[in-house]
Every structure is written in C-alpha cells, then in structure tokens.
PDB file of C-alpha atoms in Angstrom:
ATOM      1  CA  UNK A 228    -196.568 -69.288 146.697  1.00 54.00           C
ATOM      2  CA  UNK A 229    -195.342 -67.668 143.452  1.00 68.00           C
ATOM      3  CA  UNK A 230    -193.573 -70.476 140.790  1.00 74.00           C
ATOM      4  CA  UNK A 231    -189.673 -69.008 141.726  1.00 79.00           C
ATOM      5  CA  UNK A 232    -190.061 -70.419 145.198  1.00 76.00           C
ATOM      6  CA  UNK A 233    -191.859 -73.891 144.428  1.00 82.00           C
ATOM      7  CA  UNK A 234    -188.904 -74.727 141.746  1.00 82.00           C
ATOM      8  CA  UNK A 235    -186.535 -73.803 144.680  1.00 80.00           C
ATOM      9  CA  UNK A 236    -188.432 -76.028 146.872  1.00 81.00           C
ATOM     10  CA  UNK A 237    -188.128 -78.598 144.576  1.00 84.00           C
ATOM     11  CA  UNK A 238    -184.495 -77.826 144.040  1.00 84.00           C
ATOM     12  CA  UNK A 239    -183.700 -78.050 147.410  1.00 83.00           C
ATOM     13  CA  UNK A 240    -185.126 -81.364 148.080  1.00 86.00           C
ATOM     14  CA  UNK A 241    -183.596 -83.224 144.801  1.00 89.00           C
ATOM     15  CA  UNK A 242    -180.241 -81.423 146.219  1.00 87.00           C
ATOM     16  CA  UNK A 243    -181.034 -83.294 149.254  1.00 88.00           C
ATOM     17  CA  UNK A 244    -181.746 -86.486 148.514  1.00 92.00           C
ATOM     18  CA  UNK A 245    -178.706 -86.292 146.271  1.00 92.00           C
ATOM     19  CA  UNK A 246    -176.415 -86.090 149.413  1.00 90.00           C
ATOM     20  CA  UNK A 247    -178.158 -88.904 151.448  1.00 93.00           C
ATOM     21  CA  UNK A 248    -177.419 -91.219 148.336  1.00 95.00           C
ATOM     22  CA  UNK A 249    -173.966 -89.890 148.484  1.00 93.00           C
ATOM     23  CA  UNK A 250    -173.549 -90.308 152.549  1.00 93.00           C
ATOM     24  CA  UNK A 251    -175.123 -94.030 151.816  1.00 95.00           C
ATOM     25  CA  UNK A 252    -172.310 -94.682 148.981  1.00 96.00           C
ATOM     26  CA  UNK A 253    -169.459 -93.249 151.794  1.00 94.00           C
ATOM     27  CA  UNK A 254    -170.879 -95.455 154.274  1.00 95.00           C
ATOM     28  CA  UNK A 255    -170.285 -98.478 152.445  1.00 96.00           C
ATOM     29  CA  UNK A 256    -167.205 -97.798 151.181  1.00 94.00           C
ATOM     30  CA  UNK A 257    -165.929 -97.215 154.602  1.00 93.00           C
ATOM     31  CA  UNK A 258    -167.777 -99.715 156.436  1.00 94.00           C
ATOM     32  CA  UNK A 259    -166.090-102.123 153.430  1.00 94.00           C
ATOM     33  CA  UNK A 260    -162.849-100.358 154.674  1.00 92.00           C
ATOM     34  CA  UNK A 261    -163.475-100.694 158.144  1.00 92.00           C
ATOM     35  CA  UNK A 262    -163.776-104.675 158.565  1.00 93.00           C
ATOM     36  CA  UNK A 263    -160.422-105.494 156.502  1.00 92.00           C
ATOM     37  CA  UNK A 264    -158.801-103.824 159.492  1.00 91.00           C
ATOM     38  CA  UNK A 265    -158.361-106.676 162.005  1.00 92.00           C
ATOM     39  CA  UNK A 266    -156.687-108.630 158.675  1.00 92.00           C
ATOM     40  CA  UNK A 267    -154.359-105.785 157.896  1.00 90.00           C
ATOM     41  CA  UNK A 268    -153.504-105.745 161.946  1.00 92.00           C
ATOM     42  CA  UNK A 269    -152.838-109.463 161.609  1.00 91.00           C
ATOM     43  CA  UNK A 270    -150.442-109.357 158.563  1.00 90.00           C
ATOM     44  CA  UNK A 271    -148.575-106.251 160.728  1.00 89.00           C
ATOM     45  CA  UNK A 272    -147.979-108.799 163.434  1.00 89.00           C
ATOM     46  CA  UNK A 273    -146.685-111.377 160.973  1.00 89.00           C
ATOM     47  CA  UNK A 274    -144.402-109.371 159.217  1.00 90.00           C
ATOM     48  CA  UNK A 275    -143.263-107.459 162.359  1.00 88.00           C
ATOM     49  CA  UNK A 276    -142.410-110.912 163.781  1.00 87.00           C
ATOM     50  CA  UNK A 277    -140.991-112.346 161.265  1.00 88.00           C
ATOM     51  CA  UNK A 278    -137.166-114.238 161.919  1.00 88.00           C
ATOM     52  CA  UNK A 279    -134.702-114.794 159.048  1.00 89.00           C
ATOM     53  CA  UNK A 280    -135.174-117.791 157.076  1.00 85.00           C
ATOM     54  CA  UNK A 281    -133.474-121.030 158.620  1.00 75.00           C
ATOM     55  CA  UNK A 282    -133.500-123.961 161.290  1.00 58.00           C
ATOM     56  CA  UNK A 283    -136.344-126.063 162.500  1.00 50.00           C
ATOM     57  CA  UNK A 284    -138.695-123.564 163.909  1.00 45.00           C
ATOM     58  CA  UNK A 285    -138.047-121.063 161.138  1.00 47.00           C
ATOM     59  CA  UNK A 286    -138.661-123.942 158.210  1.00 45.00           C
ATOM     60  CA  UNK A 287    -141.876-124.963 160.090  1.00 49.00           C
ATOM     61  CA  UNK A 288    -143.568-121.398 158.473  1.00 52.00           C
ATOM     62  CA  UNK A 289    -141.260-120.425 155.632  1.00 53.00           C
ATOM     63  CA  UNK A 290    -143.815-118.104 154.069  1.00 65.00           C
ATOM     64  CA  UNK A 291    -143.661-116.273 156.913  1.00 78.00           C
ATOM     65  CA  UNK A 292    -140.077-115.468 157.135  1.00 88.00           C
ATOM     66  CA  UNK A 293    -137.622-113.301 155.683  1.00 91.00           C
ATOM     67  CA  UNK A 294    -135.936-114.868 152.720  1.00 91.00           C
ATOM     68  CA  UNK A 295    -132.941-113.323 151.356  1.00 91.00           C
ATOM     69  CA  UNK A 296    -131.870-114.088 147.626  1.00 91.00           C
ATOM     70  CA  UNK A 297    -129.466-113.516 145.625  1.00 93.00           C
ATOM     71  CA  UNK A 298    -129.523-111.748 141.803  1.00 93.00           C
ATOM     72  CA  UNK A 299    -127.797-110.405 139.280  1.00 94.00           C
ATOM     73  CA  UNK A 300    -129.137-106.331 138.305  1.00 94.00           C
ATOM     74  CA  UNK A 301    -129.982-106.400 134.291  1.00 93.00           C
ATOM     75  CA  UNK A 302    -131.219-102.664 134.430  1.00 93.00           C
ATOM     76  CA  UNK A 303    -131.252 -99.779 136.874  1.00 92.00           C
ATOM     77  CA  UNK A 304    -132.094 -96.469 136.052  1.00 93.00           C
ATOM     78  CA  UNK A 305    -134.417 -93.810 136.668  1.00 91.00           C
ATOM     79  CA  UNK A 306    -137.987 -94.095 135.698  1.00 90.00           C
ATOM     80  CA  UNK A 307    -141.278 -91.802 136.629  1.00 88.00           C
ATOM     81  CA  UNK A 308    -143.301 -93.553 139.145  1.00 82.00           C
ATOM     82  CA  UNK A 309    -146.541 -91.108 138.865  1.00 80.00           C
ATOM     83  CA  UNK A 310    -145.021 -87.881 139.653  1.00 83.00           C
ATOM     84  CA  UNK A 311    -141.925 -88.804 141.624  1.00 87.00           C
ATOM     85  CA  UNK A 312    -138.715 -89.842 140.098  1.00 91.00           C
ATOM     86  CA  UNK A 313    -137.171 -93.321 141.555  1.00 92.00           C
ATOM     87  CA  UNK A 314    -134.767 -95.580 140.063  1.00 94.00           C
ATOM     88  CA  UNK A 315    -135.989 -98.436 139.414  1.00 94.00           C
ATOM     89  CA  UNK A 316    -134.190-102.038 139.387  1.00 95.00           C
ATOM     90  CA  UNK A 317    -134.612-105.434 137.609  1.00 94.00           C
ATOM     91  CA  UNK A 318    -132.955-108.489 138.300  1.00 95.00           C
ATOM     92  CA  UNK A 319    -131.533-110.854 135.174  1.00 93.00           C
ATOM     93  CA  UNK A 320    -133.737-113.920 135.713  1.00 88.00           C
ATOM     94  CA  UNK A 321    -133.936-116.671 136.419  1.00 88.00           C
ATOM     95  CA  UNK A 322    -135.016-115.645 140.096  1.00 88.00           C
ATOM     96  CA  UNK A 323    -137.740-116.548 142.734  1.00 88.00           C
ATOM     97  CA  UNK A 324    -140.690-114.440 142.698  1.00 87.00           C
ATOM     98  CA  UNK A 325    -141.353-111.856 144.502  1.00 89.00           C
ATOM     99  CA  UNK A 326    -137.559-110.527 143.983  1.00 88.00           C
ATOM    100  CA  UNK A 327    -138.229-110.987 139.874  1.00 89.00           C
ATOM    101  CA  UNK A 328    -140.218-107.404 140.094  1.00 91.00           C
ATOM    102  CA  UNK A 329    -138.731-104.594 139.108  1.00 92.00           C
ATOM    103  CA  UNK A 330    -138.115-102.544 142.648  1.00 91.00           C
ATOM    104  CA  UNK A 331    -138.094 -98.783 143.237  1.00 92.00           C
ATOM    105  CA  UNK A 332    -135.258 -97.446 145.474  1.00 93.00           C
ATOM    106  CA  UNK A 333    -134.295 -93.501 146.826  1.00 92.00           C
ATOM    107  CA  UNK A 334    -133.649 -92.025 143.313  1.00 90.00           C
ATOM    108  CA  UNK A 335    -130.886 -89.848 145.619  1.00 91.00           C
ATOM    109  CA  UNK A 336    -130.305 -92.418 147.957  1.00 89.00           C
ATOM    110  CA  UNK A 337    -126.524 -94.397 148.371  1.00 92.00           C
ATOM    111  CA  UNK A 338    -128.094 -97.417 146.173  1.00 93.00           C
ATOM    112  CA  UNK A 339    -128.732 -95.323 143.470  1.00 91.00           C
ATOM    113  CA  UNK A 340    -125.029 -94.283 142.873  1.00 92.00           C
ATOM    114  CA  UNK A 341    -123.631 -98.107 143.726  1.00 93.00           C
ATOM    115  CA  UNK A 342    -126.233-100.534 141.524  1.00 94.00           C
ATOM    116  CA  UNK A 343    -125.370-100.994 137.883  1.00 94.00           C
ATOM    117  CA  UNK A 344    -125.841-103.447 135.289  1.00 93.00           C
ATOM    118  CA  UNK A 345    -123.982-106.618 136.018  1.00 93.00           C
ATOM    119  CA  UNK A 346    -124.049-106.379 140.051  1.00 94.00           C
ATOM    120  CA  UNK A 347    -124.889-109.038 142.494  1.00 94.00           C
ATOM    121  CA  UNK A 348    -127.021-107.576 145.193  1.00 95.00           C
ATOM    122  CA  UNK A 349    -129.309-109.167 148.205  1.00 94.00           C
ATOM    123  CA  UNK A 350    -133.100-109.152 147.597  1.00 94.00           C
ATOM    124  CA  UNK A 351    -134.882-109.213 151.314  1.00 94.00           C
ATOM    125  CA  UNK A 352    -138.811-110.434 150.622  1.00 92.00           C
ATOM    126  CA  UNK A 353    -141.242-111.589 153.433  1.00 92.00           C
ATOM    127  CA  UNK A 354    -144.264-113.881 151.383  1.00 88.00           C
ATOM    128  CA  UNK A 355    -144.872-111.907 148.391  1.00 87.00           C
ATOM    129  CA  UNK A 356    -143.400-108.259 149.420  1.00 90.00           C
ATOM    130  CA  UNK A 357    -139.748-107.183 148.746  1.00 91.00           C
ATOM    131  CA  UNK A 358    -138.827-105.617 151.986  1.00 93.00           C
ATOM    132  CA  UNK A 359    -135.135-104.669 151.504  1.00 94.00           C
ATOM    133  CA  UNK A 360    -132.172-104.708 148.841  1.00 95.00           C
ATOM    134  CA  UNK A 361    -128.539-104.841 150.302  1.00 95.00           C
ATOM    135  CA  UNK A 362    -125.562-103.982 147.631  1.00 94.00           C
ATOM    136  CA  UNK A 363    -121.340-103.512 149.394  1.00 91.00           C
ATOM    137  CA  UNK A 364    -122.461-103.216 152.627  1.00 91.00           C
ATOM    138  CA  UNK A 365    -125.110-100.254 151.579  1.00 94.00           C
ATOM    139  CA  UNK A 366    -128.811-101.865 152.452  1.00 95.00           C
ATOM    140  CA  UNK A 367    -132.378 -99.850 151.885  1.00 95.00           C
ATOM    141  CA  UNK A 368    -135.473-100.470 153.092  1.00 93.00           C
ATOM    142  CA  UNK A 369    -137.813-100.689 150.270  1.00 91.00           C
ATOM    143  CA  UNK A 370    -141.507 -98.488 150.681  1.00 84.00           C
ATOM    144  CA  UNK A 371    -145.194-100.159 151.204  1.00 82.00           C
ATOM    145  CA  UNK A 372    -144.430-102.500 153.465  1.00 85.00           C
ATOM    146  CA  UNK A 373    -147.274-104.323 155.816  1.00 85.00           C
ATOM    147  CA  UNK A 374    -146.171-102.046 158.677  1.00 81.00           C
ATOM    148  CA  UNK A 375    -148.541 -99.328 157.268  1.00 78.00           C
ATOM    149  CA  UNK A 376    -151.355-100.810 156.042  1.00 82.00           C
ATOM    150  CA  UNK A 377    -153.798-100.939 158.597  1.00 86.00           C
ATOM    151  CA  UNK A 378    -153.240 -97.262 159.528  1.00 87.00           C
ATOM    152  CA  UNK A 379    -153.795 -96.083 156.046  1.00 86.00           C
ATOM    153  CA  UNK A 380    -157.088 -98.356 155.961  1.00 89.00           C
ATOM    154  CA  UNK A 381    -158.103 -96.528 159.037  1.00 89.00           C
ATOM    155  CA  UNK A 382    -157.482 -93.155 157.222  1.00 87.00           C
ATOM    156  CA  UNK A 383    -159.162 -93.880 154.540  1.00 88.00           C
ATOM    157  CA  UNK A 384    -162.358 -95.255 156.693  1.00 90.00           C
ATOM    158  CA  UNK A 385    -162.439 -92.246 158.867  1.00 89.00           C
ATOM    159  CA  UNK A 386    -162.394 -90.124 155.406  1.00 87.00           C
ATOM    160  CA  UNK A 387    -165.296 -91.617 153.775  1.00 89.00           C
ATOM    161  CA  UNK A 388    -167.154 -92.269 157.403  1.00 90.00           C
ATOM    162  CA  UNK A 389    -166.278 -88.305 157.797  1.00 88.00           C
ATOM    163  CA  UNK A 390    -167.608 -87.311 154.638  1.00 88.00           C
ATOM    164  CA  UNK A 391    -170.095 -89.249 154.789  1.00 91.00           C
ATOM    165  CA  UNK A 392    -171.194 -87.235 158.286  1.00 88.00           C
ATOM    166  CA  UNK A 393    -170.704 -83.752 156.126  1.00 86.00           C
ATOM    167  CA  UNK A 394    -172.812 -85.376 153.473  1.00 89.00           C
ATOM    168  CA  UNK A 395    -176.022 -85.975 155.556  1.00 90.00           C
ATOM    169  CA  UNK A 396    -175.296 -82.512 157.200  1.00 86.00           C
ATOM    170  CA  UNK A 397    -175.372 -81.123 153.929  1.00 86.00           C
ATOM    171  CA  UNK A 398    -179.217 -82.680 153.145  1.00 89.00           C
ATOM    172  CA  UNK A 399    -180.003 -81.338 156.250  1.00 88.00           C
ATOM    173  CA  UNK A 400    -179.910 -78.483 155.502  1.00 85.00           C
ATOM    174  CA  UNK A 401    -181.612 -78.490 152.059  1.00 85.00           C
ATOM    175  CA  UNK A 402    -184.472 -79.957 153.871  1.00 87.00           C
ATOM    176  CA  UNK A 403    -184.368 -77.146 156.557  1.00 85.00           C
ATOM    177  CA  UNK A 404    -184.196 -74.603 153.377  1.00 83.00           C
ATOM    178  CA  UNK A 405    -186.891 -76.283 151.445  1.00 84.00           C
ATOM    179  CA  UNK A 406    -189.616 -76.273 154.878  1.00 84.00           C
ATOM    180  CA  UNK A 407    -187.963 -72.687 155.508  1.00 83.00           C
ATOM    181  CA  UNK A 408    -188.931 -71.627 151.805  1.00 81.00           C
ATOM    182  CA  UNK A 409    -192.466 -73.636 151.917  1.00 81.00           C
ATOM    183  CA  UNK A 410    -193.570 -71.535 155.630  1.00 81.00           C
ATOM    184  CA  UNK A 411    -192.284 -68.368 154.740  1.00 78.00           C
ATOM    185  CA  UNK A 412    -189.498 -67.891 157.316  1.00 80.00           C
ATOM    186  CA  UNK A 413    -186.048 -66.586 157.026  1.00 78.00           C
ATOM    187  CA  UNK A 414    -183.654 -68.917 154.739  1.00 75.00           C
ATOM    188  CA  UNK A 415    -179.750 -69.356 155.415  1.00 71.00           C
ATOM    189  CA  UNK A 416    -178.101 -70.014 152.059  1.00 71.00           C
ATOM    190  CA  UNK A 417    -175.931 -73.412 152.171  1.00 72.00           C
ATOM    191  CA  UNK A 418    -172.300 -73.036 153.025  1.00 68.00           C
ATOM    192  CA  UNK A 419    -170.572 -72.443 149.516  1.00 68.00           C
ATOM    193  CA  UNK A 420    -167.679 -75.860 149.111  1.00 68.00           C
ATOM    194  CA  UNK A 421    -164.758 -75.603 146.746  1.00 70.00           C
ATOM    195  CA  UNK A 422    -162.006 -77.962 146.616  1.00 72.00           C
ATOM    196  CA  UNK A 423    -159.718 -76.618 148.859  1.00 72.00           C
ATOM    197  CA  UNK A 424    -162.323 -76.589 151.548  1.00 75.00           C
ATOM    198  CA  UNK A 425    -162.543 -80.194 150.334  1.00 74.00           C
ATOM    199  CA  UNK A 426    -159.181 -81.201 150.702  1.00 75.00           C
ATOM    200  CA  UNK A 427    -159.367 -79.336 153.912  1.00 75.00           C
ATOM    201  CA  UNK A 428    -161.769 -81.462 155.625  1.00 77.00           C
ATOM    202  CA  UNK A 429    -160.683 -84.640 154.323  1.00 77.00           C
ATOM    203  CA  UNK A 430    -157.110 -84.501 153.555  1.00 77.00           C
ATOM    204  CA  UNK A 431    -155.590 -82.501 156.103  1.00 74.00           C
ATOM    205  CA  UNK A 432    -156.914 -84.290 158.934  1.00 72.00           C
ATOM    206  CA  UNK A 433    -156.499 -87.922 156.735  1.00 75.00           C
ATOM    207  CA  UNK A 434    -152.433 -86.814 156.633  1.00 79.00           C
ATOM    208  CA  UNK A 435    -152.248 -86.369 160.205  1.00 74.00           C
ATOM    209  CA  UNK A 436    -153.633 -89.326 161.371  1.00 71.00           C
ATOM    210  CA  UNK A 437    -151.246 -91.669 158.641  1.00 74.00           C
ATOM    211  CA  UNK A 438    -148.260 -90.067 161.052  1.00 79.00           C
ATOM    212  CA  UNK A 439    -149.382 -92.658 163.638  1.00 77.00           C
ATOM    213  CA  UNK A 440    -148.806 -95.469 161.971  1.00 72.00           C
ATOM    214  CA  UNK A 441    -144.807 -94.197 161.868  1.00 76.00           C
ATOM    215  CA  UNK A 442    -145.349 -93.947 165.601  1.00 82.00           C
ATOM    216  CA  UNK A 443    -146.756 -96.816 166.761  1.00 83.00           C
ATOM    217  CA  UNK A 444    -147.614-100.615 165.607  1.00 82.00           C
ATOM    218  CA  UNK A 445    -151.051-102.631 165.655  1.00 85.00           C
ATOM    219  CA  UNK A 446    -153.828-101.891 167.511  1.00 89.00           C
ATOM    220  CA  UNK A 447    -152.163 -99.173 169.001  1.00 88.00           C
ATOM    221  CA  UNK A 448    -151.424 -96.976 165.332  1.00 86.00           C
ATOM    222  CA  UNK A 449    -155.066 -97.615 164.714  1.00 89.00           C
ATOM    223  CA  UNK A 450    -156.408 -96.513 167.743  1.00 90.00           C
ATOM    224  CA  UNK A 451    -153.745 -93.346 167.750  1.00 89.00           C
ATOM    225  CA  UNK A 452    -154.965 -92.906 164.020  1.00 87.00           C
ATOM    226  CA  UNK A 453    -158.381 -92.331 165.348  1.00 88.00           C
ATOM    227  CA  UNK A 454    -158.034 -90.321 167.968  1.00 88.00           C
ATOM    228  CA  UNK A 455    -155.428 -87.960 166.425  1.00 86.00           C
ATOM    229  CA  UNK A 456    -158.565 -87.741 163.681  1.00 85.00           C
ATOM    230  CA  UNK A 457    -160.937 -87.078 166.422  1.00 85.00           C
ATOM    231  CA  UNK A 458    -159.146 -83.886 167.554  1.00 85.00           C
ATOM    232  CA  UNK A 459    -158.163 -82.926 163.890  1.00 83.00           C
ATOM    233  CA  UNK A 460    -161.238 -83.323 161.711  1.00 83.00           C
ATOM    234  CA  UNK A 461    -164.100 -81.294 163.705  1.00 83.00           C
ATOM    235  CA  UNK A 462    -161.967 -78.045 164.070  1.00 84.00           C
ATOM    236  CA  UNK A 463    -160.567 -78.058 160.799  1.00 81.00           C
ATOM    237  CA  UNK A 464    -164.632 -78.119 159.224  1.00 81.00           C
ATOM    238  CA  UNK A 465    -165.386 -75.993 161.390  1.00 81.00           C
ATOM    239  CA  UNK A 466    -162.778 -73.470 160.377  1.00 81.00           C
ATOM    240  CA  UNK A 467    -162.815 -74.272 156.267  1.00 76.00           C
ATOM    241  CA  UNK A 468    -166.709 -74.611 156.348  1.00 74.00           C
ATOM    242  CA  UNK A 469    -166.592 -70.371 157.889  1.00 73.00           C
ATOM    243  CA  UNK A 470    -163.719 -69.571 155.642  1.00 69.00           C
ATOM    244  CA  UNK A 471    -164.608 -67.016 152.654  1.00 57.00           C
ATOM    245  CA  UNK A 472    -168.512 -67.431 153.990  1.00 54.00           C
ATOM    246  CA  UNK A 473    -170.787 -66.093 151.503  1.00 49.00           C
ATOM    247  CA  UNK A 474    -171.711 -62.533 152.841  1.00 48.00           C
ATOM    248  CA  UNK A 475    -175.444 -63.084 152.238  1.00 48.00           C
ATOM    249  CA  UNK A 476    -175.943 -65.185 155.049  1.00 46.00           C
ATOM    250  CA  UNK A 477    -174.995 -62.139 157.175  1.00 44.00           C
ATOM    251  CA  UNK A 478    -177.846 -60.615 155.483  1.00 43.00           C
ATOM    252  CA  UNK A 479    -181.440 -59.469 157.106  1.00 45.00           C
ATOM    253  CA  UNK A 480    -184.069 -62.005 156.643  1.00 44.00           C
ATOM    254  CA  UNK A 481    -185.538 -60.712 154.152  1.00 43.00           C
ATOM    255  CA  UNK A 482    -182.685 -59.940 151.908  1.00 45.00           C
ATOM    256  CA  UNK A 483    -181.490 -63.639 152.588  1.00 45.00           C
ATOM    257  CA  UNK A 484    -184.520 -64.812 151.021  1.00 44.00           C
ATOM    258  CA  UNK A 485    -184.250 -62.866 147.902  1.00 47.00           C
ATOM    259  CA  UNK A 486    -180.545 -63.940 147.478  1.00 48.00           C
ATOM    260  CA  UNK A 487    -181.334 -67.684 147.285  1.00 45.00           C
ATOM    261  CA  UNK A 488    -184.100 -67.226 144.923  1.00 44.00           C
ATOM    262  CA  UNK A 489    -181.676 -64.615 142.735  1.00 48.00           C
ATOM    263  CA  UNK A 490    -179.236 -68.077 142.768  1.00 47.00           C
ATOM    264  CA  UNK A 491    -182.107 -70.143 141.669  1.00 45.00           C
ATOM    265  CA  UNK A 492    -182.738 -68.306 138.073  1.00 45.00           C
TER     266      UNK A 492
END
C-alpha cells in the first residue's frame, strides 16, 4: 500500500469521526428541543383558552387571561426589524408591562395609516405576550404568539434529529471508503454537499411542516408537523443528494479509485 492511499485512509476516517461528533452535537440539541414540547403544548392550551379579564372565575387566574389596557402612542413609525420593514409602536408611560414594549404591526396594514403620536389605542396581552392592539374600531393581531410555538419546536427537532441521521450516514460512508481503500476494492466517492443541497434537506421540508401549526392546535399540529416531515424529508434527500452527482462515481472501478486519490493531493 503506496503512502497516497494510507493518507486517504487516514483522511477518511478523521472525516468520519468528524460527522459522528457532529450527529452526537444534533442529537442533543434536538433531544434538548424535543422535551420542551409537552410545555410549549401546555402554554398553547392556556392561551387558546384564555377568557377576557373579569368576574369571579376569571379573577381566580388573572395571569392567565386576556387583559386589555389602555395607552397613549409616544412614537410610531417604521423601523427595520432584521430584513423586513414594520412599524413599530411605543406607548407614553406610565403603563403595565408587557404593553410598555415597543410592538411591531403590518408596516402596510390599516394600523399603520391610523396610529400617530398622541392616540389612545387598546393593548390586548395574555401574561407577558402582547397579543393584539385595537385603534377606531381597526384591531390587529400582533405575530409570535403561543399558538405556534410548539410546532416550530417540533421543526426545529425534526431538523437537527434529521441532520443528525444524514450526519452518521455521511461517516458511514467514510468508513466504507476507508475499508474499501485499505482491501483494494472499488471506491464510490462521497456525495459532493453545497448549501443549497443543505437548505434542501433541512429547510424545505422544516417550512412545510411549520404550515401545520396554522392548521391545527396542540397535539394535533405536532403530530401533523411530523408526519407532513415524514413524507417531505426522505424524498427531498433523496432527490438533492442525486442532483448535479459528481460524474466520477459513474466511473469504472478502476477509474473511481484514481479520482479519489487525484482529490486527496
């Protein structure tokens, strides 16, 4: 065994045990992921449920009820929130948290034209999340509310658990290689990854699974969330992972071999 093939033997197995570490690190992070599920599900429930503020049964769990307050707007205007363009409110204090945060509305939406300085609007919050802001007659429902969050946990948990999968896949095969190289036989060069094959396994599916949690609440978004992954994320690898496939792995066996060690120098 000439020194080009033992340095790609060597190569191959540091490449591997790179991507176990990595599928360990995507494991935890969505196994971390994973268990605050049945929390988020429980906050959904409690905000879904929640009555206006008032009367005896109401004032027996006030944090857990919609309060509406009253305030007076010191600023609106536009403002950048990362790349999207909102317009962005803030209430002349004194008043009770959580409505003394600014509060992003529909930079094109009815609001937008109606709130200036100086006007008394209706602040709808639920514990600590503004939920609403209501200005003559014109009301909008404010974004990231507890509705969602479980779902886009779930996403998030199925992305690193799926990369995670692709990850030891990928140190399979740089073990395969590395034996393949060691005995001689025929070597398939690794699947070449870009970003856009990335973002294909990952993101694409990850976007289509968020649309349950518009569809459905609870249990039921989370279990939709994972199935509608299920069907997504396998044929969507399969098809980025063959996309633009390096021609060499079409290649005779011998020619194959030559290839990866032409890669290695």
């Amino acid at each position: 065994m000439d020194g080009r093939v033992s340095a790609r033997i060597r190569q191959e197995r540091r490449h591997a045990a790179a991507w176990v570490l990595l599928g360990l690190a995507l494991l935890a992070v969505a196994a971390g992921l994973s268990v605050t599920v049945p929390e988020r599900i429980a906050t959904e429930r409690a905000f879904l449920g929640a009555r206006p503020c008032g009367g005896a049964a109401v004032a027996r769990d006030v944090e857990s009820c919609l309060r509406t307050m009253r305030g007076t707007v010191l600023s609106a205007e536009r403002a950048k929130s990362g790349k999207t363009t909102v317009f962005r409110v803030r209430l002349r204090p004194p008043v009770q948290a959580p409505a003394d945060q600014a509060f992003d509305l529909d930079a094109h939406g009815d609001l937008s034209e109606l709130i200036k300085p100086g006007a008394e609007v209706e602040v709808t919050t639920w514990r600590y999340v503004q939920v609403a802001v209501r200005y003559d007659g014109v009301r909008e429902t404010l974004s990231r509310l507890p509705d969602e969050n479980a779902t886009v946990f779930t996403g998030f948990a199925l992305a690193g658990l799926w990369s995670a999968t692709l990850a030891f896949v990928a140190a399979f095969g740089g073990v395969r290689r590395a034996r393949c190289l060691a005995t001689g036989r025929p070597v398939v060069p690794p699947v070449p990854f870009s970003v856009a094959k990335c973002v294909g396994m990952v993101a694409l599916p990850f976007a289509a699974a968020l649309c349950a949690g518009r569809l459905w609440d609870t249990w039921t978004a989370v279990v939709m969330t994972v199935i509608i992954w299920a069907l997504t994320a396998v044929p969507v690898t399969v098809l980025v992972l063959y996309w633009d496939r390096d021609p060499s792995s079409t290649a005779p066996p011998g020619k194959q071999l030559d290839a990866e060690l032409s890669r290695s120098d």
